Amino acid sequence: MSDIWTFHPLSEDEVLKCIALAPRPNDNNKWFRRFGHKLIAPCCNDENILSPKTNDRVEKKSKTPDPEDCPLEIEKNKIDSNEKHFEDFLEAVENDPILQFNSLVEECLKDNVLLTKLAQKLTTFSVEKICKHIYENENINSAFLEIFHKYFVPAYLKREHSCISLDILVRAHAKYPVLFKTLLCTILKDPEIPNLFFQDFISSIDETEQTKLLLDISNFELRTEEFINNIFSIYTAYKNSEKTDRIQTFILDHILQCGHICSNDKHFGRLLLAFLQAEKHLNICQNYGNIERIIEIHKSPFRRPCWNIFKELNKNNAL
């Protein structure tokens, strides 16, 4: 009978202690008389080990590494397990979103990323049912509502322009105005979110709400490229809104920042014209010299009407 077990070198001290404490072999023991004494090397410090029967050196067999002991394999197994868990979770939510809603809340509060993945994978029908449940019930977990508008809604808006996208914005704006402000900032700053549905949303609210919307936007620190990316949406809200000093200053600041970049942009031309028309009544701008340089380099069809209003403003200021 060959030996299949050896001791690890790090266990050598413990093995020697056990051997020292063990009683001496009893020669009258029937097992010893039958099989004889066996000499086993306590540990494997060398590349070879002693043969238990002949004391000859035999080649040590290399151990095939267990895939479970490999960090990369462990990580792969973990990823596979997580993916399997998500697929099962996705299927359960898809089959009955309302029945699984409490489970959905619990799982997503533990892992916010699930909301992004669900927004990318769920069918339109399931998304519609989930959103209807959220916006038509009063006892939804407040922490879940926050992460839903932070992770789920932006991810879903990137999928496609649809009536559900517009419906989500309208419902969120009406029921959760504080959460909507955070969502609004995300929409304006994320270039991957199409702005067409946002334009539809602006057109769906009245002039009072458009004014409030612009006041909220004026509190965001929009970079030049972010303002340009949303310039038509901002123009749509601005043209019918109440022209407060804060809104007018916000528009002026960005006109001066973007004018040299948007010299061929007709949406910028529209915004510039609307701003100058409002200036006839407000006179917010203290120095029209900067505006004049913007008009000079502008090349869209709105350049001429902008010049006409600009001359009128200069004439009135000279009086």
Tab-separated table of N, CA and C in Angstrom, residues 154-247:
chain	number	residue	atom	x	y	z
A	154	PRO	N	-32.177	58.060	-15.520
A	154	PRO	CA	-31.202	58.473	-16.546
A	154	PRO	C	-30.787	57.333	-17.471
A	155	ALA	N	-30.613	56.138	-16.908
A	155	ALA	CA	-30.221	54.992	-17.739
A	155	ALA	C	-31.318	54.630	-18.725
A	156	TYR	N	-32.571	54.726	-18.299
A	156	TYR	CA	-33.670	54.397	-19.212
A	156	TYR	C	-33.819	55.465	-20.302
A	157	LEU	N	-33.610	56.730	-19.955
A	157	LEU	CA	-33.739	57.807	-20.935
A	157	LEU	C	-32.734	57.661	-22.073
A	158	LYS	N	-31.631	56.983	-21.820
A	158	LYS	CA	-30.611	56.785	-22.861
A	158	LYS	C	-31.036	55.734	-23.885
A	159	ARG	N	-32.036	54.928	-23.551
A	159	ARG	CA	-32.414	53.822	-24.433
A	159	ARG	C	-33.079	54.301	-25.717
A	160	GLU	N	-34.117	55.102	-25.553
A	160	GLU	CA	-34.882	55.512	-26.735
A	160	GLU	C	-35.807	56.664	-26.371
A	161	HIS	N	-36.180	57.422	-27.389
A	161	HIS	CA	-37.163	58.491	-27.193
A	161	HIS	C	-38.548	57.878	-27.316
A	162	SER	N	-39.314	57.935	-26.225
A	162	SER	CA	-40.633	57.302	-26.235
A	162	SER	C	-41.586	58.097	-25.358
A	163	CYS	N	-42.859	57.752	-25.459
A	163	CYS	CA	-43.868	58.430	-24.645
A	163	CYS	C	-43.670	58.119	-23.166
A	164	ILE	N	-43.084	56.961	-22.864
A	164	ILE	CA	-42.834	56.607	-21.456
A	164	ILE	C	-41.774	57.523	-20.866
A	165	SER	N	-40.746	57.849	-21.659
A	165	SER	CA	-39.708	58.771	-21.191
A	165	SER	C	-40.328	60.108	-20.809
A	166	LEU	N	-41.183	60.636	-21.683
A	166	LEU	CA	-41.853	61.909	-21.406
A	166	LEU	C	-42.764	61.782	-20.193
A	167	ASP	N	-43.479	60.667	-20.090
A	167	ASP	CA	-44.394	60.454	-18.969
A	167	ASP	C	-43.638	60.421	-17.642
A	168	ILE	N	-42.455	59.801	-17.619
A	168	ILE	CA	-41.646	59.749	-16.394
A	168	ILE	C	-41.278	61.162	-15.951
A	169	LEU	N	-40.848	62.004	-16.907
A	169	LEU	CA	-40.467	63.371	-16.562
A	169	LEU	C	-41.656	64.172	-16.036
A	170	VAL	N	-42.782	64.037	-16.700
A	170	VAL	CA	-43.978	64.782	-16.292
A	170	VAL	C	-44.405	64.362	-14.888
A	171	ARG	N	-44.423	63.055	-14.622
A	171	ARG	CA	-44.849	62.550	-13.308
A	171	ARG	C	-43.847	62.933	-12.220
A	172	ALA	N	-42.567	62.794	-12.512
A	172	ALA	CA	-41.534	63.137	-11.521
A	172	ALA	C	-41.585	64.627	-11.189
A	173	HIS	N	-41.766	65.457	-12.204
A	173	HIS	CA	-41.834	66.905	-12.009
A	173	HIS	C	-43.030	67.281	-11.148
A	174	ALA	N	-44.155	66.610	-11.357
A	174	ALA	CA	-45.382	66.931	-10.630
A	174	ALA	C	-45.365	66.414	-9.190
A	175	LYS	N	-44.823	65.203	-8.983
A	175	LYS	CA	-44.943	64.570	-7.668
A	175	LYS	C	-43.708	64.740	-6.791
A	176	TYR	N	-42.535	64.758	-7.389
A	176	TYR	CA	-41.305	64.832	-6.598
A	176	TYR	C	-40.417	65.966	-7.126
A	177	PRO	N	-40.809	67.226	-6.910
A	177	PRO	CA	-40.065	68.359	-7.481
A	177	PRO	C	-38.607	68.447	-7.008
A	178	VAL	N	-38.340	68.064	-5.775
A	178	VAL	CA	-36.962	68.119	-5.268
A	178	VAL	C	-36.090	67.084	-5.984
A	179	LEU	N	-36.607	65.861	-6.121
A	179	LEU	CA	-35.870	64.828	-6.845
A	179	LEU	C	-35.751	65.181	-8.325
A	180	PHE	N	-36.745	65.873	-8.848
A	180	PHE	CA	-36.709	66.257	-10.258
A	180	PHE	C	-35.560	67.222	-10.537
A	181	LYS	N	-35.242	68.096	-9.595
A	181	LYS	CA	-34.140	69.034	-9.798
A	181	LYS	C	-32.819	68.290	-9.983
A	182	THR	N	-32.614	67.252	-9.174
A	182	THR	CA	-31.405	66.436	-9.316
A	182	THR	C	-31.391	65.729	-10.669
A	183	LEU	N	-32.563	65.204	-11.061
A	183	LEU	CA	-32.684	64.543	-12.361
A	183	LEU	C	-32.443	65.532	-13.495
A	184	LEU	N	-32.955	66.746	-13.360
A	184	LEU	CA	-32.782	67.789	-14.375
A	184	LEU	C	-31.302	68.101	-14.586
A	185	CYS	N	-30.557	68.206	-13.495
A	185	CYS	CA	-29.121	68.476	-13.594
A	185	CYS	C	-28.411	67.349	-14.342
A	186	THR	N	-28.791	66.106	-14.040
A	186	THR	CA	-28.193	64.949	-14.723
A	186	THR	C	-28.490	64.983	-16.215
A	187	ILE	N	-29.747	65.322	-16.577
A	187	ILE	CA	-30.148	65.381	-17.988
A	187	ILE	C	-29.322	66.414	-18.750
A	188	LEU	N	-29.097	67.556	-18.139
A	188	LEU	CA	-28.379	68.641	-18.811
A	188	LEU	C	-26.882	68.341	-18.945
A	189	LYS	N	-26.339	67.576	-18.014
A	189	LYS	CA	-24.895	67.365	-17.988
A	189	LYS	C	-24.445	66.076	-18.670
A	190	ASP	N	-25.365	65.144	-18.913
A	190	ASP	CA	-24.986	63.868	-19.529
A	190	ASP	C	-25.239	63.932	-21.038
A	191	PRO	N	-24.187	63.992	-21.850
A	191	PRO	CA	-24.369	64.120	-23.302
A	191	PRO	C	-24.969	62.877	-23.959
A	192	GLU	N	-24.985	61.745	-23.237
A	192	GLU	CA	-25.540	60.515	-23.810
A	192	GLU	C	-27.067	60.471	-23.737
A	193	ILE	N	-27.650	61.365	-22.951
A	193	ILE	CA	-29.115	61.407	-22.842
A	193	ILE	C	-29.663	62.285	-23.964
A	194	PRO	N	-30.459	61.735	-24.870
A	194	PRO	CA	-31.019	62.543	-25.967
A	194	PRO	C	-31.857	63.693	-25.413
A	195	ASN	N	-31.741	64.880	-26.003
A	195	ASN	CA	-32.482	66.028	-25.469
A	195	ASN	C	-33.830	66.251	-26.152
A	196	LEU	N	-34.180	65.388	-27.093
A	196	LEU	CA	-35.450	65.555	-27.800
A	196	LEU	C	-36.641	65.418	-26.858
A	197	PHE	N	-36.607	64.409	-25.972
A	197	PHE	CA	-37.739	64.217	-25.059
A	197	PHE	C	-37.789	65.358	-24.036
A	198	PHE	N	-36.641	65.951	-23.703
A	198	PHE	CA	-36.615	67.086	-22.777
A	198	PHE	C	-37.281	68.307	-23.418
A	199	GLN	N	-37.052	68.469	-24.692
A	199	GLN	CA	-37.736	69.543	-25.425
A	199	GLN	C	-39.246	69.321	-25.414
A	200	ASP	N	-39.658	68.063	-25.574
A	200	ASP	CA	-41.098	67.741	-25.520
A	200	ASP	C	-41.658	68.046	-24.132
A	201	PHE	N	-40.864	67.735	-23.103
A	201	PHE	CA	-41.311	68.007	-21.735
A	201	PHE	C	-41.514	69.507	-21.517
A	202	ILE	N	-40.556	70.324	-21.972
A	202	ILE	CA	-40.660	71.784	-21.811
A	202	ILE	C	-41.912	72.307	-22.504
A	203	SER	N	-42.208	71.757	-23.670
A	203	SER	CA	-43.397	72.183	-24.410
A	203	SER	C	-44.688	71.762	-23.721
A	204	SER	N	-44.610	70.782	-22.836
A	204	SER	CA	-45.808	70.262	-22.168
A	204	SER	C	-46.180	71.051	-20.909
A	205	ILE	N	-45.285	71.922	-20.423
A	205	ILE	CA	-45.579	72.690	-19.205
A	205	ILE	C	-45.883	74.144	-19.567
A	206	ASP	N	-46.580	74.829	-18.668
A	206	ASP	CA	-47.003	76.197	-18.974
A	206	ASP	C	-45.869	77.195	-18.718
A	207	GLU	N	-46.146	78.473	-18.995
A	207	GLU	CA	-45.113	79.509	-18.903
A	207	GLU	C	-44.598	79.675	-17.475
A	208	THR	N	-45.474	79.520	-16.502
A	208	THR	CA	-45.042	79.644	-15.100
A	208	THR	C	-44.048	78.553	-14.746
A	209	GLU	N	-44.353	77.321	-15.166
A	209	GLU	CA	-43.441	76.209	-14.883
A	209	GLU	C	-42.153	76.328	-15.695
A	210	GLN	N	-42.248	76.890	-16.899
A	210	GLN	CA	-41.036	77.097	-17.698
A	210	GLN	C	-40.115	78.113	-17.020
A	211	THR	N	-40.702	79.135	-16.411
A	211	THR	CA	-39.905	80.123	-15.674
A	211	THR	C	-39.218	79.468	-14.477
A	212	LYS	N	-39.962	78.659	-13.728
A	212	LYS	CA	-39.371	77.943	-12.585
A	212	LYS	C	-38.253	77.017	-13.049
A	213	LEU	N	-38.477	76.363	-14.180
A	213	LEU	CA	-37.475	75.455	-14.731
A	213	LEU	C	-36.181	76.211	-15.051
A	214	LEU	N	-36.304	77.371	-15.686
A	214	LEU	CA	-35.127	78.168	-16.028
A	214	LEU	C	-34.412	78.674	-14.779
A	215	LEU	N	-35.168	79.024	-13.759
A	215	LEU	CA	-34.547	79.450	-12.504
A	215	LEU	C	-33.740	78.310	-11.884
A	216	ASP	N	-34.278	77.103	-11.975
A	216	ASP	CA	-33.529	75.930	-11.486
A	216	ASP	C	-32.259	75.725	-12.316
A	217	ILE	N	-32.401	75.841	-13.641
A	217	ILE	CA	-31.247	75.649	-14.527
A	217	ILE	C	-30.171	76.700	-14.254
A	218	SER	N	-30.595	77.917	-13.939
A	218	SER	CA	-29.633	78.999	-13.689
A	218	SER	C	-28.799	78.738	-12.437
A	219	ASN	N	-29.253	77.837	-11.579
A	219	ASN	CA	-28.494	77.491	-10.369
A	219	ASN	C	-27.427	76.430	-10.637
A	220	PHE	N	-27.499	75.781	-11.810
A	220	PHE	CA	-26.501	74.772	-12.158
A	220	PHE	C	-25.278	75.442	-12.790
A	221	GLU	N	-24.126	74.896	-12.509
A	221	GLU	CA	-22.899	75.399	-13.141
A	221	GLU	C	-22.667	74.618	-14.435
A	222	LEU	N	-23.279	75.119	-15.505
A	222	LEU	CA	-23.177	74.441	-16.795
A	222	LEU	C	-21.905	74.877	-17.513
A	223	ARG	N	-21.132	73.882	-17.961
A	223	ARG	CA	-19.972	74.198	-18.785
A	223	ARG	C	-20.452	74.627	-20.177
A	224	THR	N	-19.555	75.243	-20.930
A	224	THR	CA	-19.923	75.773	-22.250
A	224	THR	C	-20.519	74.691	-23.145
A	225	GLU	N	-19.867	73.508	-23.183
A	225	GLU	CA	-20.364	72.437	-24.053
A	225	GLU	C	-21.713	71.905	-23.587
A	226	GLU	N	-21.971	71.942	-22.274
A	226	GLU	CA	-23.257	71.482	-21.743
A	226	GLU	C	-24.371	72.464	-22.130
A	227	PHE	N	-24.069	73.744	-22.062
A	227	PHE	CA	-25.067	74.744	-22.462
A	227	PHE	C	-25.383	74.619	-23.953
A	228	ILE	N	-24.340	74.478	-24.763
A	228	ILE	CA	-24.531	74.362	-26.219
A	228	ILE	C	-25.336	73.114	-26.569
A	229	ASN	N	-25.061	72.013	-25.883
A	229	ASN	CA	-25.770	70.758	-26.148
A	229	ASN	C	-27.265	70.877	-25.868
A	230	ASN	N	-27.640	71.792	-24.968
A	230	ASN	CA	-29.052	71.945	-24.581
A	230	ASN	C	-29.614	73.302	-24.999
A	231	ILE	N	-28.953	73.956	-25.946
A	231	ILE	CA	-29.304	75.345	-26.248
A	231	ILE	C	-30.730	75.480	-26.789
A	232	PHE	N	-31.200	74.519	-27.592
A	232	PHE	CA	-32.552	74.636	-28.123
A	232	PHE	C	-33.596	74.413	-27.024
A	233	SER	N	-33.322	73.470	-26.108
A	233	SER	CA	-34.238	73.243	-24.982
A	233	SER	C	-34.318	74.495	-24.108
A	234	ILE	N	-33.165	75.109	-23.849
A	234	ILE	CA	-33.138	76.327	-23.032
A	234	ILE	C	-33.863	77.462	-23.751
A	235	TYR	N	-33.653	77.570	-25.050
A	235	TYR	CA	-34.370	78.593	-25.831
A	235	TYR	C	-35.882	78.364	-25.776
A	236	THR	N	-36.297	77.109	-25.883
A	236	THR	CA	-37.725	76.776	-25.863
A	236	THR	C	-38.365	77.236	-24.559
A	237	ALA	N	-37.658	77.036	-23.437
A	237	ALA	CA	-38.181	77.481	-22.139
A	237	ALA	C	-38.095	79.001	-21.998
A	238	TYR	N	-37.036	79.586	-22.541
A	238	TYR	CA	-36.780	81.015	-22.349
A	238	TYR	C	-37.738	81.907	-23.128
A	239	LYS	N	-38.097	81.511	-24.333
A	239	LYS	CA	-38.842	82.427	-25.214
A	239	LYS	C	-40.209	82.816	-24.649
A	240	ASN	N	-40.838	81.910	-23.861
A	240	ASN	CA	-42.163	82.208	-23.314
A	240	ASN	C	-42.157	82.477	-21.814
A	241	SER	N	-40.985	82.375	-21.193
A	241	SER	CA	-40.921	82.522	-19.737
A	241	SER	C	-40.944	83.990	-19.328
A	242	GLU	N	-41.166	84.207	-18.042
A	242	GLU	CA	-41.043	85.559	-17.497
A	242	GLU	C	-39.560	85.915	-17.430
A	243	LYS	N	-39.173	87.049	-17.978
A	243	LYS	CA	-37.750	87.420	-18.072
A	243	LYS	C	-37.324	88.122	-16.773
A	244	THR	N	-36.988	87.352	-15.756
A	244	THR	CA	-36.503	87.923	-14.504
A	244	THR	C	-35.047	88.354	-14.661
A	245	ASP	N	-34.576	89.180	-13.727
A	245	ASP	CA	-33.184	89.628	-13.775
A	245	ASP	C	-32.227	88.443	-13.718
A	246	ARG	N	-32.553	87.455	-12.886
A	246	ARG	CA	-31.670	86.290	-12.739
A	246	ARG	C	-31.595	85.490	-14.041
A	247	ILE	N	-32.734	85.256	-14.653
A	247	ILE	CA	-32.772	84.501	-15.912
A	247	ILE	C	-32.043	85.268	-17.007
